[in-house]
């Protein structure tokens, strides 16, 4: 499976994501820089990592979302290429208009950094095929701006159309309807605040993130 | 010339920072503040003749996230 990780100035989970992708797909991902203006041919997954792109200046993900490479990512997403945004990557996807809503400052104002319980809400996507519907998994979060907000109509639509991928099974950051991860209408773009790439091998103490990447591999390979 | 873009959270959008500031004001002996909302002021030094529409375009494309924020443009 041919994958790529997009690196922005201030990304800091790009290497972890690359290590996880290589571990599971057996192939080193292409590392793309924010300034790049084209994508390698034949990509089967584009991954946007966590971190603090551009120092979270203006709004988290706002400046990265307007980077040259993002024009290519938006075009590829439109053509159906799977795009996964984790943490800051999720913020970038909302700022780029690939996903609805916005990620605001955590309701408690704290930076939240711990393992959280998540419910897998839908398994009808390549990203979540590896899980059981309703399964509870534990994935770490580490964010200050993870409070997902959208207007009531958008939230209703997300729920009715099966676009909520993951929900927090506990209070984490004040997100509307406990939403932890959402899909676009076509189901090929997933944004999530928790970090599946941090729980893919036994040494991590938990491998609940592994099924996300394995599910993708099974669908796409 | 200068342009000033004031970005504020839309009404109804929860503002946890504003709420924390309100509580701090209460602690400082200002109990009568009903609500605090935090926004930003962005000052731009732009070419003479820049129109309000051009600055509004900048605000829509980058300076504000219109999902959660409103903005106001002033030219001076």
CSV table of C-alpha atoms in Angstrom, one decimal, chain B:
chain,number,residue,atom,x,y,z
B,1,UNK,CA,-3.1,52.5,4.7
B,2,UNK,CA,-4.3,50.4,7.6
B,3,UNK,CA,-7.1,47.9,7.7
B,4,UNK,CA,-8.4,46.4,10.9
B,5,UNK,CA,-10.3,43.1,11.0
B,6,UNK,CA,-12.1,42.3,14.2
B,7,UNK,CA,-12.8,38.6,14.6
B,8,UNK,CA,-15.4,37.5,17.2
B,9,UNK,CA,-17.0,34.2,18.1
B,10,UNK,CA,-20.5,33.8,16.7
B,11,UNK,CA,-23.3,34.2,19.2
B,12,UNK,CA,-24.1,30.8,20.8
B,13,UNK,CA,-20.6,29.4,20.3
B,14,UNK,CA,-19.2,28.4,23.7
B,15,UNK,CA,-16.2,30.4,24.7
B,16,UNK,CA,-14.4,28.7,27.6
B,17,UNK,CA,-11.6,31.3,27.6
B,18,UNK,CA,-14.2,34.1,28.0
B,19,UNK,CA,-15.8,32.1,30.9
B,20,UNK,CA,-12.4,31.7,32.7
B,21,UNK,CA,-11.8,35.5,32.3
B,22,UNK,CA,-15.3,36.2,33.7
B,23,UNK,CA,-14.5,34.0,36.8
B,24,UNK,CA,-11.2,35.7,37.3
B,25,UNK,CA,-12.9,39.1,37.1
B,26,UNK,CA,-15.3,38.0,39.7
B,27,UNK,CA,-12.4,37.0,41.9
B,28,UNK,CA,-10.9,40.5,41.5
B,29,UNK,CA,-14.1,42.1,42.8
B,30,UNK,CA,-16.0,42.6,39.6
B,31,UNK,CA,-19.1,40.5,40.2
B,32,UNK,CA,-21.4,42.3,37.7
B,33,UNK,CA,-19.9,41.0,34.5
B,34,UNK,CA,-22.6,38.8,32.9
B,35,UNK,CA,-20.4,37.5,30.1
B,36,UNK,CA,-17.0,37.8,28.5
B,37,UNK,CA,-16.3,36.8,24.9
B,38,UNK,CA,-12.8,36.7,23.5
B,39,UNK,CA,-12.0,37.7,20.0
B,40,UNK,CA,-9.0,39.0,18.0
B,41,UNK,CA,-8.1,42.2,16.3
B,42,UNK,CA,-5.9,41.8,13.2
B,43,UNK,CA,-4.2,45.0,11.9
B,44,UNK,CA,-3.0,45.0,8.3
B,45,UNK,CA,-0.8,47.5,6.5
B,46,UNK,CA,-2.2,47.4,3.0
B,47,UNK,CA,-1.6,49.2,-0.3
B,48,UNK,CA,-3.5,52.5,-0.7
B,49,UNK,CA,-6.7,51.9,-2.5
B,50,UNK,CA,-7.3,48.5,-1.1
B,51,UNK,CA,-11.1,48.1,-0.8
B,52,UNK,CA,-13.2,46.8,2.0
B,53,UNK,CA,-14.2,43.9,-0.2
B,54,UNK,CA,-10.6,42.8,-0.7
B,55,UNK,CA,-10.0,42.8,3.0
B,56,UNK,CA,-13.2,40.9,3.6
B,57,UNK,CA,-12.0,38.3,1.1
B,58,UNK,CA,-8.8,37.9,3.1
B,59,UNK,CA,-11.0,37.5,6.2
B,60,UNK,CA,-13.2,34.8,4.6
B,61,UNK,CA,-10.2,32.9,3.1
B,62,UNK,CA,-8.0,33.0,6.2
B,63,UNK,CA,-8.3,35.5,8.9
B,64,UNK,CA,-11.6,34.2,10.3
B,65,UNK,CA,-13.1,30.7,10.4
B,66,UNK,CA,-16.7,31.5,9.4
B,67,UNK,CA,-17.9,28.2,10.8
B,68,UNK,CA,-17.5,29.7,14.3
B,69,UNK,CA,-16.5,33.3,13.8
B,70,UNK,CA,-17.9,36.6,12.5
B,71,UNK,CA,-15.6,39.4,11.3
B,72,UNK,CA,-15.8,43.1,10.8
B,73,UNK,CA,-13.6,45.1,8.5
B,74,UNK,CA,-12.6,48.8,9.1
B,75,UNK,CA,-10.3,50.8,6.8
B,76,UNK,CA,-8.5,53.8,8.2
